[in-house]
Coordinates of C-alpha atoms and ligand atoms in Angstrom, one line a residue:
X267 CA 120.0 98.6 103.0
X268 CA 120.7 95.1 103.6
X269 CA 118.2 92.3 103.7
X270 CA 119.7 89.0 105.3
X271 CA 117.9 85.8 105.2
X272 CA 118.6 84.0 107.8
X273 CA 116.8 80.1 108.7
X274 CA 115.2 80.1 112.6
X275 CA 113.8 76.3 113.8
X276 CA 111.3 77.2 115.3
X277 CA 112.8 75.7 119.0
X278 CA 114.3 79.8 118.2
X279 CA 111.8 81.5 117.9
X280 CA 110.0 80.1 120.3
X281 CA 112.2 80.0 123.7
X282 CA 111.6 82.7 126.1
X283 CA 107.5 83.2 123.4
X284 CA 105.7 85.1 126.5
X285 CA 102.5 87.5 126.0
X286 CA 102.3 90.0 128.3
X287 CA 100.0 93.4 128.9
X288 CA 103.5 95.3 130.2
X289 CA 106.7 93.4 127.8
X290 CA 103.4 92.7 125.0
X291 CA 104.2 89.5 122.5
X292 CA 107.9 87.8 122.7
X293 CA 109.8 85.1 121.1
X294 CA 113.4 83.9 119.6
X295 CA 115.3 84.9 123.3
X296 CA 112.9 87.8 124.1
X297 CA 115.2 89.9 121.5
X298 CA 111.9 89.6 119.2
X299 CA 109.1 91.9 119.0
X300 CA 106.2 89.1 118.0
X301 CA 104.0 92.4 118.4
X302 CA 105.5 95.8 117.8
X303 CA 102.8 98.5 118.5
X304 CA 102.5 99.2 114.5
X305 CA 100.8 95.9 113.9
X306 CA 97.1 95.3 114.8
X307 CA 95.8 92.6 117.1
X308 CA 93.9 91.0 114.6
X309 CA 93.3 87.1 115.5
X310 CA 93.4 84.5 113.2
X311 CA 90.1 81.8 113.5
X312 CA 90.9 78.0 114.8
X313 CA 91.2 77.6 111.0
X314 CA 93.7 79.8 110.1
X315 CA 95.6 78.9 112.9
X316 CA 94.4 75.0 112.1
X317 CA 96.6 75.2 108.7
X318 CA 99.9 76.5 110.4
X319 CA 100.5 74.1 111.9
X320 CA 99.5 71.2 109.4
X321 CA 101.8 72.9 107.1
X322 CA 104.6 72.4 109.9
X323 CA 103.2 68.9 111.1
X324 CA 103.9 68.1 107.6
X325 CA 107.2 70.6 107.3
X326 CA 106.4 71.8 103.8
X327 CA 107.4 75.2 102.9
X328 CA 105.1 78.6 105.4
X329 CA 106.0 82.2 103.1
X330 CA 108.5 83.7 104.0
X331 CA 108.4 86.5 106.2
X332 CA 110.0 89.8 106.8
X333 CA 111.6 90.9 110.3
X334 CA 113.1 94.7 110.6
X335 CA 116.4 95.3 112.9
X336 CA 115.8 98.0 114.7
X337 CA 118.8 100.7 115.4
X338 CA 121.4 99.4 116.9
X339 CA 121.2 100.0 120.8
X340 CA 117.5 98.7 120.9
X341 CA 117.1 96.6 124.1
X342 CA 114.8 94.3 121.3
X343 CA 116.6 94.4 117.9
X344 CA 114.7 92.5 115.9
X345 CA 110.8 93.1 115.5
X346 CA 108.3 90.8 113.4
X347 CA 107.1 93.4 110.3
X348 CA 105.3 90.6 108.0
X349 CA 104.9 87.1 109.1
X350 CA 102.9 87.4 113.4
X351 CA 99.4 85.3 112.4
X352 CA 101.9 83.0 112.0
X353 CA 104.6 83.2 114.5
X354 CA 101.8 83.2 117.5
X355 CA 100.6 80.9 116.0
X356 CA 103.7 78.6 116.0
X357 CA 104.7 79.8 119.4
X358 CA 100.4 79.6 121.1
X359 CA 100.9 75.8 119.7
X360 CA 104.1 75.0 121.3
X361 CA 103.1 76.9 124.4
X362 CA 100.4 74.5 125.2
X363 CA 97.5 76.9 124.8
X364 CA 95.5 75.8 122.5
X365 CA 95.3 71.4 121.5
X366 CA 95.5 70.1 117.4
X367 CA 94.0 67.1 116.4
X368 CA 93.0 67.1 120.2
X369 CA 96.6 66.6 121.3
X370 CA 98.5 69.5 122.7
X371 CA 101.8 69.6 121.6
X372 CA 103.0 68.1 125.3
X373 CA 100.6 65.2 124.9
X374 CA 103.2 64.4 121.2
X375 CA 106.4 61.7 122.1
X376 CA 109.3 63.4 121.8
X377 CA 110.7 63.0 118.7
X378 CA 106.9 64.6 117.1
X379 CA 107.8 67.3 119.7
X380 CA 111.3 67.6 117.4
X381 CA 110.0 67.7 114.5
X382 CA 108.5 71.0 115.1
X383 CA 111.2 72.4 117.1
X384 CA 113.4 71.1 113.7
X385 CA 111.5 73.0 111.4
X386 CA 113.0 75.5 109.7
X387 CA 111.6 79.6 109.3
X388 CA 112.3 81.3 106.1
X389 CA 113.3 85.5 107.2
X390 CA 114.1 87.9 105.4
X391 CA 115.9 90.4 107.7
X392 CA 115.7 94.1 107.1
X393 CA 118.1 96.9 108.3
X394 CA 118.4 100.0 107.2
X395 CA 117.5 104.1 107.3
X396 CA 114.1 105.4 107.6
X397 CA 113.4 105.8 104.0
X398 CA 114.8 102.8 102.4
X399 CA 113.1 100.8 104.8
X400 CA 109.6 102.0 103.7
X401 CA 110.8 101.8 100.4
X402 CA 111.3 97.7 101.3
X403 CA 107.8 97.8 103.4
X404 CA 106.0 98.7 100.7
X405 CA 107.5 96.7 98.1
X406 CA 107.1 93.3 100.1
X407 CA 103.5 94.4 101.1
X408 CA 101.9 92.2 98.8
X409 CA 101.0 89.6 100.7
X410 CA 98.5 88.2 103.1
X411 CA 97.0 90.9 105.6
X412 CA 98.1 94.4 104.0
X413 CA 99.2 97.2 105.6
X414 CA 98.0 100.3 104.9
X415 CA 100.2 103.6 103.8
X416 CA 99.3 104.9 106.9
X417 CA 100.8 100.8 108.9
X418 CA 103.6 101.5 106.8
X419 CA 104.3 104.6 108.6
X420 CA 103.9 104.0 111.6
X421 CA 106.3 101.6 110.9
X422 CA 109.6 103.3 110.0
X423 CA 108.4 106.3 112.5
X424 CA 107.9 104.0 115.6
X425 CA 108.4 105.9 118.9
X426 CA 107.3 108.4 121.6
X427 CA 105.5 110.3 118.8
X428 CA 103.7 106.9 116.9
X429 CA 103.0 104.8 120.6
X430 CA 101.0 108.4 122.3
X431 CA 99.5 109.3 118.7
X432 CA 98.0 106.1 118.3
X433 CA 95.8 106.8 122.3
X434 CA 94.2 109.2 120.9
X435 CA 93.5 108.0 117.3
X436 CA 93.7 104.1 116.3
X437 CA 91.7 102.3 118.7
X438 CA 87.7 102.2 118.6
X439 CA 85.7 104.7 120.3
X440 CA 89.0 106.2 120.6
X441 CA 88.5 111.1 121.3
X442 CA 89.9 111.5 117.6
X443 CA 86.3 108.8 116.4
X444 CA 83.8 110.0 118.9
X445 CA 84.8 113.5 117.2
X446 CA 85.7 112.6 114.0
X447 CA 82.9 110.5 112.6
X448 CA 81.1 111.7 110.2
X449 CA 83.4 113.6 108.7
X450 CA 86.9 111.4 108.3
X451 CA 86.4 108.6 106.0
X452 CA 87.9 104.5 107.5
X453 CA 88.4 103.0 109.8
X454 CA 90.3 104.3 113.6
X455 CA 91.8 101.1 114.4
X456 CA 93.6 100.9 110.0
X457 CA 95.4 104.3 111.4
X458 CA 93.0 105.8 108.9
X459 CA 92.4 108.9 111.8
X460 CA 95.9 109.2 112.3
X461 CA 96.0 109.8 108.7
X462 CA 94.1 112.2 108.3
X463 CA 94.6 114.5 111.0
X464 CA 98.3 113.9 110.0
X465 CA 97.7 116.0 106.6
X466 CA 96.2 117.9 108.0
X467 CA 98.8 119.1 110.6
X468 CA 101.6 118.7 106.8
X469 CA 99.3 121.4 105.5
X470 CA 98.5 123.6 108.4
X471 CA 103.5 124.1 108.0
X472 CA 102.7 124.0 105.0
X473 CA 104.5 127.0 102.7
X474 CA 104.8 128.3 99.7
X475 CA 107.8 126.1 97.7
X476 CA 108.0 124.4 101.1
X477 CA 105.4 121.1 101.2
X478 CA 105.1 119.8 104.6
X479 CA 104.3 115.7 104.2
X480 CA 103.5 112.9 106.4
X481 CA 106.4 111.7 106.1
X482 CA 108.3 114.5 107.0
X483 CA 106.7 115.5 109.9
X484 CA 106.5 112.3 111.4
X485 CA 110.2 112.3 110.6
X486 CA 110.4 115.3 112.5
X487 CA 108.5 114.3 115.2
X488 CA 109.6 110.8 115.2
X489 CA 111.4 111.2 119.4
X490 CA 109.3 114.2 120.5
X491 CA 108.1 112.9 123.6
X492 CA 104.6 113.2 122.8
X493 CA 101.7 113.6 120.1
X494 CA 100.2 116.6 121.9
X495 CA 100.8 119.5 119.1
X496 CA 98.9 117.0 116.5
X497 CA 96.2 115.9 119.2
X498 CA 95.3 119.8 120.1
X499 CA 95.7 121.0 115.6
X500 CA 93.0 118.1 114.7
X501 CA 90.8 118.8 117.9
X502 CA 90.3 122.1 117.2
X503 CA 90.5 121.6 113.5
X504 CA 86.8 119.6 114.4
X505 CA 85.7 122.1 116.7
X506 CA 85.9 125.1 114.2
X507 CA 83.8 122.8 112.2
X508 CA 81.2 122.3 114.7
X509 CA 81.1 125.6 115.1
X510 CA 80.9 126.1 111.5
X511 CA 78.7 123.3 110.2
X512 CA 75.3 122.1 111.2
X513 CA 76.6 118.6 111.7
X514 CA 74.1 116.4 112.6
X515 CA 72.3 117.7 110.5
X516 CA 74.7 117.7 107.7
X517 CA 76.1 114.4 107.7
X518 CA 75.5 113.3 104.7
X519 CA 77.6 115.3 102.7
X520 CA 79.9 116.7 105.0
X521 CA 82.3 113.0 105.6
X522 CA 86.0 112.9 103.9
X523 CA 86.0 116.7 102.7
X524 CA 89.2 117.8 103.8
X525 CA 88.6 120.0 106.3
X526 CA 92.0 120.8 107.4
X527 CA 92.5 123.0 104.4
X528 CA 89.2 125.0 105.0
X529 CA 90.5 125.6 108.7
X530 CA 93.5 126.7 107.4
X531 CA 91.8 129.4 105.1
X532 CA 88.7 130.2 107.2
X533 CA 89.2 130.3 110.6
X534 CA 90.8 132.9 110.9
X535 CA 87.1 134.2 110.0
X536 CA 83.9 135.6 111.3
X537 CA 81.0 133.2 109.2
X538 CA 77.4 133.4 109.5
X539 CA 76.3 129.7 110.8
X540 CA 73.4 130.2 109.7
X541 CA 73.7 131.4 106.3
X542 CA 75.9 128.6 105.3
X543 CA 72.8 126.5 106.6
X544 CA 70.4 127.6 104.4
X545 CA 73.1 127.8 101.8
X546 CA 73.7 123.7 102.7
X547 CA 70.6 122.8 102.3
X548 CA 69.3 123.9 99.4
X549 CA 72.1 122.9 97.2
X550 CA 71.7 119.7 99.2
X551 CA 68.4 118.6 97.1
X552 CA 68.9 120.4 93.6
X553 CA 70.0 118.2 91.1
X554 CA 72.5 120.1 89.8
X555 CA 74.6 119.6 91.9
X556 CA 76.7 116.3 91.8
X557 CA 79.1 116.4 94.1
X558 CA 77.8 116.4 97.0
X559 CA 80.9 116.3 99.1
X560 CA 81.6 119.5 97.1
X561 CA 78.9 121.4 99.1
X562 CA 80.6 122.5 102.9
X563 CA 83.6 123.5 100.3
X564 CA 81.9 125.1 97.9
X565 CA 79.1 127.8 100.5
X566 CA 82.9 128.7 102.2
X567 CA 84.5 129.2 98.7
X568 CA 83.0 129.8 96.2
X569 CA 84.3 127.7 94.1
X570 CA 82.2 125.8 91.7
X571 CA 85.0 123.2 90.3
X572 CA 83.4 122.0 93.8
X573 CA 80.1 121.0 93.1
X574 CA 80.7 119.1 89.5
X575 CA 77.8 121.0 88.1
X576 CA 75.6 118.5 85.4
X577 CA 76.9 119.0 81.8
X578 CA 74.8 118.6 78.5
X579 CA 74.9 115.0 77.7
X580 CA 75.9 114.0 73.9
X581 CA 71.6 113.6 72.9
X582 CA 71.2 117.1 73.7
X583 CA 74.8 118.6 72.1
X584 CA 74.3 116.8 68.7
X585 CA 70.2 117.9 67.9
X586 CA 71.7 121.5 69.6
X587 CA 74.4 121.4 67.2
X588 CA 72.5 120.0 63.8
X589 CA 69.5 122.8 65.3
X590 CA 72.3 125.2 64.5
X591 CA 74.4 124.4 61.0
X592 CA 77.4 123.8 62.9
X593 CA 78.0 126.1 63.6
X594 CA 79.5 128.6 67.3
X595 CA 75.7 130.5 68.8
X596 CA 78.7 133.2 69.4
X597 CA 77.1 136.0 66.8
X598 CA 80.3 137.1 67.1
X599 CA 82.5 134.4 67.0
X600 CA 86.1 134.7 65.1
X601 CA 85.3 131.8 63.5
X602 CA 81.9 132.9 61.8
X603 CA 79.1 130.9 59.3
X604 CA 82.2 128.4 59.8
X605 CA 81.0 124.7 59.8
X606 CA 82.4 122.9 62.6
X607 CA 83.7 119.6 63.6
X608 CA 81.2 118.0 66.6
X609 CA 83.8 117.5 68.3
X610 CA 85.3 121.4 68.5
X611 CA 82.2 122.5 70.5
X612 CA 81.1 122.6 73.9
X613 CA 77.6 122.4 75.2
X614 CA 77.3 125.9 77.0
X615 CA 74.0 126.9 79.7
X616 CA 72.6 130.0 78.8
X617 CA 72.1 131.3 81.9
X618 CA 74.4 130.1 84.2
X619 CA 73.4 127.8 87.6
X620 CA 73.9 130.0 89.7
X621 CA 71.4 132.6 87.7
X622 CA 69.1 129.8 88.1
X623 CA 70.1 128.2 84.7
X624 CA 69.5 123.7 84.7
X625 CA 70.9 120.8 82.6
X626 CA 67.9 120.5 79.8
X627 CA 67.3 121.6 76.4
X628 CA 65.8 125.4 76.1
X629 CA 68.8 126.0 78.0
X630 CA 71.9 124.8 75.6
X631 CA 73.9 126.4 72.6
X632 CA 76.9 125.5 71.3
X633 CA 80.1 126.8 71.3
X634 CA 82.8 126.5 70.3
X635 CA 85.9 125.9 72.3
X636 CA 87.6 129.0 72.0
X637 CA 84.1 131.1 72.5
X638 CA 83.1 128.5 75.7
X639 CA 86.4 129.3 76.9
X640 CA 86.1 133.3 77.0
X641 CA 83.1 133.2 78.0
X642 CA 83.0 130.7 80.9
X643 CA 86.4 133.8 81.6
X644 CA 83.8 136.1 82.4
Ligands
ZN1206 ZN1 83.1 130.5 68.3

């Protein structure tokens, strides 16, 4: 990994500046990609844009910017990693796209123009392996508009795969958004849908002792011609969810579930949608169930840990602890009639939740830790 500090003048930066549909946004004699594919296209408002010009005009320092050096044979050798909006503001002003203090750049005297063109920007140029770049990007990703984890990965594994994947997953109103908006948290533009799709795909390819990760998957497929396999997997998961649960009526408990994992486990089984829905409806109104997001995983797996079932609060436990004379409620307890510390005991539902037991005083007994564990294991 190499990191090199360069001083770039505004004159050099803005030379050959262009912003068009096909070519994207270029500067630095066409050698700098100012808006590489992974960057968001957010726009500075006038106030922020003017603040950049004020800083340059007064000769104050702007924060350091970061460029990444691309592979040796890349057509455009550099890309902006951090500093896109500042770069665009400067280029647009010099290009005559907007006026500052009622004056366009061409309205300035030649010496005023030169002062701006001679202003020096500090740029760190980094080059290295993908892994090194990712670590570096994470480290510098501290100021300004933060990049998300997935935006960082898109930067590191940029290529035809990412470009195609973004068509499906990364635009407002994209295909993935339309299918998954009630099931997936976050925003398409910030790459949350793409990240989720990659996570599910990586999970589906994981084997015992051989875990696939998002980075691993992206590294393997970086130079694929397109992302159609990723899309097919994602849409298979979405189709399965729609065939298994009543999304329109149950979406309140369906957002953010790891649907990919459930798909991997259950898509080969014949499931009774009506029966599952009755179960979901019942659990949605059960006040003992505190993790509503766990309802769908629970009705498939029958694993109660998904539900975050209510536990006894301390006041009830203390009351019962006193009433039991500080002894374990199990008559066959190996610690017999011994008096125990409150901290050594746990609140237990006499009738368990699955048999209709509630978290109320009458249904509480205090067991020593060992007895509670043994009862729970049954
Ligand atoms: Zn006991």
